Structure formats: structure tokens, C-alpha cells
mmCIF file of C-alpha atoms and ligand atoms in Angstrom:
data_model
loop_
_atom_site.group_PDB
_atom_site.id
_atom_site.type_symbol
_atom_site.label_atom_id
_atom_site.label_comp_id
_atom_site.label_asym_id
_atom_site.label_seq_id
_atom_site.Cartn_x
_atom_site.Cartn_y
_atom_site.Cartn_z
ATOM 1 C CA MET A 95 -18.530 20.093 -17.819
ATOM 2 C CA ALA A 96 -18.009 16.338 -18.039
ATOM 3 C CA LYS A 97 -16.601 14.802 -14.890
ATOM 4 C CA GLU A 98 -12.940 13.810 -14.873
ATOM 5 C CA ARG A 99 -12.395 10.060 -15.050
ATOM 6 C CA VAL A 100 -9.810 8.101 -13.086
ATOM 7 C CA LEU A 101 -8.680 4.462 -13.340
ATOM 8 C CA ILE A 102 -7.566 2.940 -10.042
ATOM 9 C CA THR A 103 -5.842 -0.442 -10.179
ATOM 10 C CA GLY A 104 -5.852 -2.557 -7.039
ATOM 11 C CA ALA A 105 -9.254 -0.992 -6.366
ATOM 12 C CA ALA A 106 -10.405 -3.821 -4.094
ATOM 13 C CA GLY A 107 -7.309 -3.611 -1.930
ATOM 14 C CA PHE A 108 -6.595 -1.605 1.186
ATOM 15 C CA LEU A 109 -5.261 1.597 -0.406
ATOM 16 C CA GLY A 110 -7.103 1.222 -3.719
ATOM 17 C CA SER A 111 -10.502 1.058 -2.037
ATOM 18 C CA HIS A 112 -9.786 4.182 0.018
ATOM 19 C CA LEU A 113 -8.705 5.958 -3.168
ATOM 20 C CA CYS A 114 -11.971 4.959 -4.882
ATOM 21 C CA ASP A 115 -13.929 6.458 -1.965
ATOM 22 C CA ARG A 116 -11.890 9.644 -2.054
ATOM 23 C CA PHE A 117 -12.171 10.257 -5.816
ATOM 24 C CA LEU A 118 -15.908 9.546 -5.828
ATOM 25 C CA LYS A 119 -16.311 11.976 -2.936
ATOM 26 C CA ASP A 120 -14.311 14.565 -4.919
ATOM 27 C CA GLY A 121 -16.712 14.250 -7.883
ATOM 28 C CA PHE A 122 -14.772 11.998 -10.275
ATOM 29 C CA GLU A 123 -15.961 9.100 -12.395
ATOM 30 C CA VAL A 124 -14.054 6.111 -10.998
ATOM 31 C CA VAL A 125 -13.092 2.949 -12.867
ATOM 32 C CA GLY A 126 -11.813 0.336 -10.421
ATOM 33 C CA MET A 127 -9.745 -2.632 -11.607
ATOM 34 C CA ASP A 128 -8.594 -5.640 -9.603
ATOM 35 C CA ASN A 129 -7.894 -9.349 -10.182
ATOM 36 C CA LEU A 130 -8.990 -10.086 -6.590
ATOM 37 C CA ILE A 131 -5.939 -12.168 -5.690
ATOM 38 C CA THR A 132 -5.159 -10.204 -2.557
ATOM 39 C CA GLY A 133 -8.017 -7.708 -2.744
ATOM 40 C CA THR A 134 -11.607 -8.418 -1.773
ATOM 41 C CA LEU A 135 -14.903 -7.088 -3.100
ATOM 42 C CA THR A 136 -15.982 -6.566 0.507
ATOM 43 C CA ASN A 137 -13.821 -3.430 0.472
ATOM 44 C CA ILE A 138 -15.810 -1.853 -2.377
ATOM 45 C CA GLU A 139 -19.226 -3.493 -2.259
ATOM 46 C CA HIS A 140 -20.702 -0.225 -0.949
ATOM 47 C CA LEU A 141 -19.678 1.407 -4.264
ATOM 48 C CA PHE A 142 -21.611 -0.851 -6.624
ATOM 49 C CA GLN A 143 -24.744 1.274 -6.072
ATOM 50 C CA ASN A 144 -22.879 4.386 -7.181
ATOM 51 C CA GLU A 145 -23.584 5.310 -10.818
ATOM 52 C CA HIS A 146 -20.171 6.995 -11.042
ATOM 53 C CA PHE A 147 -18.331 3.764 -10.191
ATOM 54 C CA GLN A 148 -17.480 0.948 -12.575
ATOM 55 C CA PHE A 149 -15.527 -2.225 -11.816
ATOM 56 C CA TYR A 150 -13.377 -4.394 -14.090
ATOM 57 C CA HIS A 151 -12.252 -7.806 -12.829
ATOM 58 C CA HIS A 152 -8.927 -7.899 -14.646
ATOM 59 C CA ASP A 153 -5.235 -8.680 -14.149
ATOM 60 C CA VAL A 154 -3.204 -5.652 -15.280
ATOM 61 C CA SER A 155 -0.222 -7.889 -16.077
ATOM 62 C CA LYS A 156 -2.245 -8.735 -19.196
ATOM 63 C CA PHE A 157 -3.149 -6.156 -21.869
ATOM 64 C CA VAL A 158 -5.429 -3.509 -20.358
ATOM 65 C CA HIS A 159 -8.338 -2.048 -22.265
ATOM 66 C CA VAL A 160 -10.651 0.637 -20.913
ATOM 67 C CA SER A 161 -13.182 2.274 -23.212
ATOM 68 C CA GLY A 162 -13.844 5.995 -23.032
ATOM 69 C CA LYS A 163 -11.643 8.772 -21.789
ATOM 70 C CA LEU A 164 -9.260 8.628 -18.855
ATOM 71 C CA ASP A 165 -7.752 11.694 -17.225
ATOM 72 C CA TYR A 166 -5.766 9.923 -14.519
ATOM 73 C CA ILE A 167 -4.430 6.440 -13.822
ATOM 74 C CA LEU A 168 -3.344 5.388 -10.325
ATOM 75 C CA HIS A 169 -1.494 2.074 -10.281
ATOM 76 C CA PHE A 170 -2.030 0.492 -6.857
ATOM 77 C CA ALA A 171 -2.311 -3.156 -7.841
ATOM 78 C CA SER A 172 0.348 -5.258 -6.096
ATOM 79 C CA PRO A 173 0.752 -7.757 -3.311
ATOM 80 C CA ALA A 174 2.141 -5.669 -0.464
ATOM 81 C CA SER A 175 3.176 -7.868 2.440
ATOM 82 C CA PRO A 176 6.347 -9.929 2.873
ATOM 83 C CA ILE A 177 4.202 -13.077 3.293
ATOM 84 C CA ASP A 178 2.504 -12.381 -0.049
ATOM 85 C CA TYR A 179 5.861 -11.974 -1.819
ATOM 86 C CA LEU A 180 6.867 -15.427 -0.644
ATOM 87 C CA LYS A 181 3.583 -16.986 -1.745
ATOM 88 C CA ILE A 182 3.191 -15.245 -5.107
ATOM 89 C CA PRO A 183 6.637 -13.995 -6.117
ATOM 90 C CA ILE A 184 6.134 -14.175 -9.886
ATOM 91 C CA GLN A 185 2.805 -12.316 -9.802
ATOM 92 C CA THR A 186 4.448 -9.680 -7.593
ATOM 93 C CA LEU A 187 7.195 -9.167 -10.168
ATOM 94 C CA LYS A 188 4.739 -9.132 -13.062
ATOM 95 C CA VAL A 189 2.271 -6.594 -11.705
ATOM 96 C CA GLY A 190 5.056 -4.123 -10.917
ATOM 97 C CA SER A 191 6.818 -4.572 -14.261
ATOM 98 C CA LEU A 192 4.475 -5.833 -17.013
ATOM 99 C CA GLY A 193 1.445 -4.287 -15.298
ATOM 100 C CA THR A 194 3.141 -0.906 -15.083
ATOM 101 C CA HIS A 195 4.216 -1.103 -18.731
ATOM 102 C CA ASN A 196 0.654 -1.892 -19.843
ATOM 103 C CA LEU A 197 -0.750 1.000 -17.826
ATOM 104 C CA LEU A 198 1.887 3.441 -19.060
ATOM 105 C CA GLY A 199 0.898 2.472 -22.599
ATOM 106 C CA LEU A 200 -2.755 3.045 -21.726
ATOM 107 C CA ALA A 201 -1.909 6.415 -20.148
ATOM 108 C CA LYS A 202 -0.005 7.422 -23.274
ATOM 109 C CA SER A 203 -2.861 6.484 -25.603
ATOM 110 C CA LYS A 204 -5.455 8.251 -23.406
ATOM 111 C CA LYS A 205 -3.185 11.231 -22.672
ATOM 112 C CA ALA A 206 -3.827 10.544 -19.005
ATOM 113 C CA ARG A 207 -1.605 11.471 -16.067
ATOM 114 C CA MET A 208 -0.185 8.372 -14.383
ATOM 115 C CA LEU A 209 0.690 8.018 -10.696
ATOM 116 C CA ILE A 210 2.467 4.898 -9.520
ATOM 117 C CA ALA A 211 2.509 3.526 -5.990
ATOM 118 C CA SER A 212 6.147 3.016 -5.174
ATOM 119 C CA THR A 213 7.402 2.162 -1.729
ATOM 120 C CA SER A 214 9.974 2.698 0.992
ATOM 121 C CA GLU A 215 11.151 -0.807 0.006
ATOM 122 C CA VAL A 216 13.125 0.840 -2.829
ATOM 123 C CA TYR A 217 15.489 1.893 0.007
ATOM 124 C CA GLY A 218 15.865 -1.767 1.107
ATOM 125 C CA ASP A 219 17.574 -2.110 4.499
ATOM 126 C CA PRO A 220 18.605 1.550 4.506
ATOM 127 C CA LEU A 221 22.055 2.805 5.445
ATOM 128 C CA VAL A 222 20.818 6.410 5.451
ATOM 129 C CA HIS A 223 18.410 7.511 8.158
ATOM 130 C CA PRO A 224 15.843 8.996 7.853
ATOM 131 C CA GLN A 225 15.401 8.145 4.175
ATOM 132 C CA THR A 226 15.474 11.046 1.711
ATOM 133 C CA GLU A 227 14.346 10.655 -1.893
ATOM 134 C CA GLU A 228 17.966 11.112 -3.015
ATOM 135 C CA TYR A 229 19.091 7.906 -1.279
ATOM 136 C CA PHE A 230 19.613 5.045 -3.792
ATOM 137 C CA GLY A 231 18.908 2.262 -1.324
ATOM 138 C CA ASN A 232 20.404 -1.005 -0.145
ATOM 139 C CA VAL A 233 18.384 -3.801 -1.739
ATOM 140 C CA ASN A 234 19.160 -7.507 -2.036
ATOM 141 C CA PRO A 235 17.783 -8.420 -5.488
ATOM 142 C CA VAL A 236 17.779 -12.163 -4.815
ATOM 143 C CA GLY A 237 16.423 -12.105 -1.247
ATOM 144 C CA PRO A 238 12.786 -12.807 -0.324
ATOM 145 C CA ARG A 239 11.824 -9.137 -0.691
ATOM 146 C CA GLY A 240 13.713 -8.770 -3.979
ATOM 147 C CA VAL A 241 10.636 -9.618 -6.073
ATOM 148 C CA TYR A 242 8.768 -6.645 -4.642
ATOM 149 C CA ASP A 243 11.667 -4.233 -4.223
ATOM 150 C CA GLU A 244 13.093 -4.776 -7.693
ATOM 151 C CA ALA A 245 9.672 -4.686 -9.361
ATOM 152 C CA LYS A 246 9.043 -1.339 -7.688
ATOM 153 C CA ARG A 247 12.483 -0.030 -8.657
ATOM 154 C CA PHE A 248 11.905 -1.149 -12.251
ATOM 155 C CA GLN A 249 8.460 0.462 -12.089
ATOM 156 C CA GLU A 250 10.011 3.798 -11.141
ATOM 157 C CA ALA A 251 12.606 3.515 -13.921
ATOM 158 C CA MET A 252 9.964 2.623 -16.516
ATOM 159 C CA THR A 253 7.703 5.453 -15.390
ATOM 160 C CA MET A 254 10.553 7.958 -15.542
ATOM 161 C CA ALA A 255 11.457 6.698 -19.044
ATOM 162 C CA TYR A 256 7.887 7.318 -20.261
ATOM 163 C CA HIS A 257 8.102 10.747 -18.690
ATOM 164 C CA THR A 258 11.395 11.749 -20.295
ATOM 165 C CA PHE A 259 11.076 9.867 -23.608
ATOM 166 C CA HIS A 260 7.351 10.219 -24.325
ATOM 167 C CA GLY A 261 6.688 13.378 -22.301
ATOM 168 C CA LEU A 262 4.003 11.526 -20.329
ATOM 169 C CA GLU A 263 2.751 13.269 -17.185
ATOM 170 C CA THR A 264 3.821 10.984 -14.343
ATOM 171 C CA ARG A 265 3.957 11.043 -10.547
ATOM 172 C CA ILE A 266 5.806 8.672 -8.180
ATOM 173 C CA VAL A 267 4.786 8.287 -4.551
ATOM 174 C CA ARG A 268 7.052 6.311 -2.205
ATOM 175 C CA ILE A 269 4.687 4.962 0.402
ATOM 176 C CA PHE A 270 5.930 4.102 3.895
ATOM 177 C CA ASN A 271 4.119 1.718 6.281
ATOM 178 C CA THR A 272 0.443 2.650 6.274
ATOM 179 C CA TYR A 273 -2.426 1.278 8.347
ATOM 180 C CA GLY A 274 -6.140 1.670 8.847
ATOM 181 C CA PRO A 275 -9.495 -0.005 8.239
ATOM 182 C CA ARG A 276 -9.638 -2.615 5.408
ATOM 183 C CA MET A 277 -6.139 -3.955 5.919
ATOM 184 C CA ARG A 278 -6.216 -7.699 5.479
ATOM 185 C CA LEU A 279 -6.334 -9.331 8.867
ATOM 186 C CA ASN A 280 -4.219 -12.312 7.854
ATOM 187 C CA ASP A 281 -1.639 -10.935 5.469
ATOM 188 C CA GLY A 282 1.168 -11.176 8.019
ATOM 189 C CA ARG A 283 1.774 -7.436 8.362
ATOM 190 C CA VAL A 284 2.662 -6.404 11.831
ATOM 191 C CA LEU A 285 -0.376 -4.298 12.739
ATOM 192 C CA PRO A 286 -3.149 -6.715 11.716
ATOM 193 C CA ALA A 287 -0.988 -9.564 13.074
ATOM 194 C CA PHE A 288 -0.786 -7.979 16.547
ATOM 195 C CA ILE A 289 -4.422 -6.839 16.653
ATOM 196 C CA GLY A 290 -5.635 -10.219 15.346
ATOM 197 C CA GLN A 291 -3.547 -12.017 17.976
ATOM 198 C CA ALA A 292 -4.926 -9.777 20.743
ATOM 199 C CA LEU A 293 -8.515 -10.377 19.572
ATOM 200 C CA ARG A 294 -8.027 -14.164 19.372
ATOM 201 C CA GLY A 295 -6.360 -14.277 22.787
ATOM 202 C CA GLU A 296 -2.957 -15.311 21.414
ATOM 203 C CA ASP A 297 0.484 -14.022 22.371
ATOM 204 C CA LEU A 298 1.909 -11.244 20.189
ATOM 205 C CA THR A 299 4.742 -12.460 17.941
ATOM 206 C CA VAL A 300 7.647 -10.012 17.758
ATOM 207 C CA PHE A 301 10.243 -10.987 15.157
ATOM 208 C CA GLY A 302 13.895 -10.699 16.201
ATOM 209 C CA ASP A 303 14.499 -8.717 19.387
ATOM 210 C CA GLY A 304 11.969 -6.093 18.270
ATOM 211 C CA SER A 305 14.564 -3.315 18.082
ATOM 212 C CA GLN A 306 13.858 -2.788 14.363
ATOM 213 C CA THR A 307 11.805 0.334 13.737
ATOM 214 C CA ARG A 308 8.946 1.390 11.486
ATOM 215 C CA SER A 309 6.997 4.655 11.115
ATOM 216 C CA PHE A 310 3.259 4.152 10.698
ATOM 217 C CA CYS A 311 1.013 6.503 8.721
ATOM 218 C CA TYR A 312 -2.767 6.544 9.044
ATOM 219 C CA VAL A 313 -4.500 5.828 5.733
ATOM 220 C CA ASP A 314 -6.459 9.114 5.481
ATOM 221 C CA ASP A 315 -3.224 11.081 5.753
ATOM 222 C CA LEU A 316 -1.615 8.971 3.048
ATOM 223 C CA ILE A 317 -4.567 9.391 0.670
ATOM 224 C CA GLU A 318 -4.474 13.173 1.127
ATOM 225 C CA GLY A 319 -0.756 13.187 0.293
ATOM 226 C CA ILE A 320 -1.350 11.100 -2.842
ATOM 227 C CA VAL A 321 -4.124 13.383 -4.101
ATOM 228 C CA ARG A 322 -1.924 16.432 -3.551
ATOM 229 C CA LEU A 323 0.973 14.813 -5.395
ATOM 230 C CA LEU A 324 -1.246 13.786 -8.305
ATOM 231 C CA MET A 325 -2.507 17.334 -8.688
ATOM 232 C CA SER A 326 0.972 18.878 -8.346
ATOM 233 C CA ASP A 327 3.383 19.327 -11.250
ATOM 234 C CA TYR A 328 6.230 17.401 -9.578
ATOM 235 C CA ALA A 329 7.448 14.316 -11.477
ATOM 236 C CA GLN A 330 10.279 13.179 -9.185
ATOM 237 C CA PRO A 331 9.577 10.656 -6.385
ATOM 238 C CA VAL A 332 8.056 11.961 -3.156
ATOM 239 C CA ASN A 333 8.046 10.145 0.205
ATOM 240 C CA ILE A 334 4.654 10.047 1.884
ATOM 241 C CA GLY A 335 4.591 8.640 5.387
ATOM 242 C CA ASN A 336 4.508 9.571 9.036
ATOM 243 C CA PRO A 337 7.985 10.211 10.501
ATOM 244 C CA ASP A 338 6.856 9.163 13.995
ATOM 245 C CA GLU A 339 9.198 6.178 14.394
ATOM 246 C CA ILE A 340 8.764 3.356 16.915
ATOM 247 C CA SER A 341 10.483 0.038 17.612
ATOM 248 C CA ILE A 342 8.402 -3.075 16.960
ATOM 249 C CA ARG A 343 8.826 -4.087 20.609
ATOM 250 C CA ASP A 344 7.343 -0.782 21.800
ATOM 251 C CA PHE A 345 4.645 -1.064 19.154
ATOM 252 C CA ALA A 346 3.612 -4.456 20.565
ATOM 253 C CA GLU A 347 3.319 -2.807 24.004
ATOM 254 C CA GLU A 348 1.098 -0.090 22.518
ATOM 255 C CA ILE A 349 -1.198 -2.737 21.031
ATOM 256 C CA ILE A 350 -1.338 -4.554 24.375
ATOM 257 C CA GLN A 351 -2.376 -1.284 26.061
ATOM 258 C CA LEU A 352 -4.889 -0.452 23.338
ATOM 259 C CA THR A 353 -6.601 -3.838 23.301
ATOM 260 C CA GLY A 354 -6.331 -4.542 27.031
ATOM 261 C CA THR A 355 -5.230 -8.090 26.229
ATOM 262 C CA SER A 356 -3.664 -10.116 29.024
ATOM 263 C CA GLN A 357 -1.443 -11.922 26.506
ATOM 264 C CA LYS A 358 2.296 -11.349 26.404
ATOM 265 C CA VAL A 359 4.961 -10.790 23.775
ATOM 266 C CA ILE A 360 6.806 -13.815 22.423
ATOM 267 C CA TYR A 361 9.883 -13.644 20.223
ATOM 268 C CA LYS A 362 10.312 -15.387 16.836
ATOM 269 C CA PRO A 363 13.273 -15.376 14.425
ATOM 270 C CA LEU A 364 13.778 -12.224 12.364
ATOM 271 C CA PRO A 365 12.940 -12.835 8.683
ATOM 272 C CA GLN A 366 15.802 -12.477 6.181
ATOM 273 C CA ASP A 367 16.528 -8.919 4.963
ATOM 274 C CA ASP A 368 14.030 -7.375 7.381
ATOM 275 C CA PRO A 369 14.962 -3.655 7.366
ATOM 276 C CA MET A 370 16.367 -2.569 10.744
ATOM 277 C CA GLN A 371 15.104 0.989 10.621
ATOM 278 C CA ARG A 372 12.692 3.005 8.557
ATOM 279 C CA GLN A 373 11.587 6.606 8.773
ATOM 280 C CA PRO A 374 10.592 8.897 5.925
ATOM 281 C CA ASP A 375 12.201 12.285 5.489
ATOM 282 C CA ILE A 376 9.128 14.237 4.380
ATOM 283 C CA THR A 377 10.794 17.600 3.725
ATOM 284 C CA LYS A 378 9.805 17.394 0.025
ATOM 285 C CA ALA A 379 6.153 16.578 0.782
ATOM 286 C CA ARG A 380 6.054 19.477 3.244
ATOM 287 C CA GLU A 381 7.648 21.966 0.861
ATOM 288 C CA ILE A 382 6.160 20.915 -2.486
ATOM 289 C CA LEU A 383 2.731 19.656 -1.415
ATOM 290 C CA GLY A 384 2.232 21.543 1.844
ATOM 291 C CA TRP A 385 1.445 18.108 3.296
ATOM 292 C CA GLU A 386 2.161 16.512 6.623
ATOM 293 C CA PRO A 387 0.347 13.852 8.642
ATOM 294 C CA GLN A 388 -2.509 15.031 10.874
ATOM 295 C CA VAL A 389 -3.548 11.815 12.627
ATOM 296 C CA SER A 390 -1.513 10.660 15.617
ATOM 297 C CA ARG A 391 -0.735 6.975 16.098
ATOM 298 C CA SER A 392 -2.984 6.760 19.150
ATOM 299 C CA GLU A 393 -5.982 8.205 17.241
ATOM 300 C CA GLY A 394 -5.345 6.106 14.130
ATOM 301 C CA LEU A 395 -4.813 2.890 16.085
ATOM 302 C CA LYS A 396 -8.064 3.378 17.936
ATOM 303 C CA ILE A 397 -10.065 3.740 14.701
ATOM 304 C CA THR A 398 -8.281 0.714 13.231
ATOM 305 C CA TYR A 399 -8.869 -1.412 16.323
ATOM 306 C CA ASP A 400 -12.584 -0.505 16.296
ATOM 307 C CA TYR A 401 -12.730 -1.615 12.667
ATOM 308 C CA PHE A 402 -11.124 -5.003 13.357
ATOM 309 C CA LYS A 403 -13.368 -5.502 16.397
ATOM 310 C CA SER A 404 -16.447 -4.842 14.260
ATOM 311 C CA LEU A 405 -15.647 -7.690 11.816
ATOM 312 C CA PRO A 406 -17.683 -10.904 12.081
ATOM 313 C CA GLU A 407 -15.908 -13.189 14.521
ATOM 314 C CA GLU A 408 -15.293 -15.958 11.986
ATOM 315 C CA ARG A 409 -13.156 -13.556 9.940
ATOM 316 C CA LEU A 410 -10.696 -13.488 12.821
ATOM 317 C CA PHE A 411 -10.046 -17.195 12.417
ATOM 318 C CA GLU A 412 -10.053 -17.417 8.638
ATOM 319 C CA LYS A 413 -6.718 -18.188 7.077
ATOM 320 C CA GLU A 414 -7.538 -16.096 4.007
ATOM 321 C CA TYR A 415 -10.814 -14.495 3.101
ATOM 322 C CA ASN A 416 -10.152 -14.037 -0.607
ATOM 323 C CA THR A 417 -9.283 -16.171 -3.609
ATOM 324 C CA PHE A 418 -5.579 -16.081 -2.887
ATOM 325 C CA GLU A 419 -4.998 -19.681 -1.795
ATOM 326 C CA LYS A 420 -7.073 -21.063 -4.639
ATOM 327 C CA TYR A 421 -5.208 -18.914 -7.132
ATOM 328 C CA ILE A 422 -1.689 -19.962 -6.183
ATOM 329 C CA LYS A 423 -2.518 -23.663 -6.537
ATOM 330 C CA ARG A 424 -3.452 -23.188 -10.197
HETATM 331 N N1 LIG B 792 6.765 -8.229 12.539
HETATM 332 C C1 LIG B 792 6.699 -8.779 13.798
HETATM 333 N N2 LIG B 792 5.702 -9.671 14.082
HETATM 334 C C2 LIG B 792 4.736 -10.025 13.183
HETATM 335 C C3 LIG B 792 4.785 -9.445 11.896
HETATM 336 C C4 LIG B 792 5.815 -8.547 11.608
HETATM 337 O O1 LIG B 792 7.544 -8.488 14.667
HETATM 338 O O2 LIG B 792 3.865 -10.853 13.524
HETATM 339 C C5 LIG B 792 7.826 -7.265 12.231
HETATM 340 C C6 LIG B 792 8.567 -7.529 10.926
HETATM 341 O O3 LIG B 792 9.621 -8.436 11.134
HETATM 342 C C7 LIG B 792 9.044 -6.132 10.572
HETATM 343 C C8 LIG B 792 7.960 -5.219 11.120
HETATM 344 O O4 LIG B 792 7.231 -5.984 12.059
HETATM 345 O O5 LIG B 792 10.254 -5.845 11.229
HETATM 346 C C9 LIG B 792 6.996 -4.706 10.056
HETATM 347 O O6 LIG B 792 6.556 -5.803 9.304
HETATM 348 P P1 LIG B 792 5.485 -5.715 8.151
HETATM 349 O O7 LIG B 792 5.352 -7.087 7.579
HETATM 350 O O8 LIG B 792 4.265 -5.066 8.657
HETATM 351 O O9 LIG B 792 6.072 -4.731 7.047
HETATM 352 P P2 LIG B 792 7.521 -4.330 6.497
HETATM 353 O O10 LIG B 792 7.659 -2.932 6.964
HETATM 354 O O11 LIG B 792 8.580 -5.219 7.102
HETATM 355 O O12 LIG B 792 7.424 -4.475 5.035
#
């Protein structure tokens, strides 16, 4: 029987590259697509030898063409850090809206099942805790995160419309903070920021008083949850994340312990609209997908730290290691 074929957008990014690995391992033909603004080929260069992997350098905000059959489309192309949203707000809006529309059209024409990467950001600065899928959220559309949050909310609405109006098979995963090897070291996210600071011998920058919370999921757990959701018959949104919640101040202490750095914590102003608390309610994932995280934060952080330590030293000091800066000046 011919292998099933999957298109993964954002293939050169953190999550996209792990998805490519997983689907190749599971015996699929994988088509990766990325415009390499925030992704890097370094994440997938090991796949170019693989005869079951193909790569398209393309921006999905423009018309998307893929020849041959497609059984599944996973839309993971998007800037995904608050610093990125500030630097490339329009591209962030476009990939979530126009990009999603293009891919839904492609899915419809190929009769493929489409899974979109949504986010806990659809809950904004949540007034319900932990966040269940039924919660509508508390988002500021015109704040710095609005370009991401509203694009993702539109993306969900558009995907649901294709599902109900065109009968397209769709899946929506709401991804909570995830970490692991291949995160960008300099994208401003808290985990690479802290580990990078520890490795460079700088103080760790906690924003605000550090009482805001996040719940960090190790990437392998997330990927397993996504695969299970894709293969399920459930079209409503599902939270995938690790409910183990921690304050950012305590998280900084954990990184200090882990890295053995003699640096200290310093405090910087809290960015606007920074959510004060975040924890997924994963009852649905447990009941519908039989999924829950397996990797503890201490195990996951150790693997991630070893990865960052193994990078060439000059990477630690690079401002950006991809085409990002060049792109935004165009
Ligand atoms: N944060 C921090 N120091 C940093 C980077 C981030 O204290 O150097 C905080 C940030 O204000 C937020 C949390 O860590 O409260 C998580 O930030 P991140 O950018 O990783 O993702 P978010 O969950 O906010 O989208």
C-alpha cells in the first residue's frame, strides 16, 4: 500500500521539525514547508538524506501548491514568541489568517485532514483557572500580543467554518508553553532566555515580580498528543500541555540549580498584557485521547540544557541565527 503523505508547515521550526521526525519515523511521506523567517534549516538538515522527505521553501501566506496526494496537513507555520510578534506583526497576522485559508483550500481540494496549531493565547490573560476548552478567553485585540492571539482565534473560526460548511475533516490543538531541543536560543522566550543567560554568565532577567505562572510541557509529550488528536475523530479544540504550573521566579531558581550558574536573578518591567497565570485543564485530552504528559520538568529541562550546551559557542552570542533580521528590513 502506498505510504500516507503529510504536509507540515513551519517544518524548519521547533515544533514543525519534531513533527517531521515523528511522521517519518511512523512511516509517512513528509512534505515540509517553511519560509525560513523564524525557522532554520539546521533543524531539518538531517532529513535531506531521507528519500521520504521533501522540502518546499515557501511562504504559506501566498497561494500554496503541492503536487501529488496529501492525506494530512499540519499547519505549524507561525512566529511564536512575544518578541517575534513585535518585530513581524503583519507576517504573524497573515500566516495565521491568509496562510490558514490557503491551507484549508488545499486540504479541501486534496480531501486531506487538516490540523491547526492553535494556542493557549486564545485564552489571553485568563480569568478562568485552569483553562478549559469552553472558556472564551480575555484577549486585548490591539495589544502587542493581539496580532498572534487574534490570528489564532480567526484561524480556529475559519477552520471550524470549513468543517461545518464544507464537511472538511479538521482538528484543533491548543498548545500551551512547550520546550525542548531546537528552540531558538534568542527568540526571547523564557526558557532559552534563562538558559542562554546562564551559559553566557549573565544574570537571569525575570519580568515583573515573577509571580506570573506558566506550565511547561516537554516537546515529545506534546508531539504524542498532537498525533493522537490527528488520528482521533474529535473536531473541537483540545488543550495539550503539562498542568504542572510554576511561577517564573521559581522557574528561574530551577534554572540556576540546573546550570550551577553563580549569577543571580534581576528584575525587569513586566511586558504589557503578559498573562498572570496559565495552566491547561487536560481532562479532554485524558478522556478523548488517553493522553497525559510523561516527562517531568526536571527530566525535560536536563535534556534541553544538554542540547543548548552542545551548540557551538558562537551560537550563544549570535543575535539571530536565521534570516529574520534581513527579512524585516525589506
Ligand atoms: N519572561 C521573563 N524573562 C525573560 C523572558 C520571559 O521573566 O527573559 C517571562 C514573561 O514575561 C512571561 C513568561 O516568562 O511571563 C513566559 O514568557 P514567554 O515569552 O516564554 O512566553 P509566553 O508564555 O508569555 O507567551
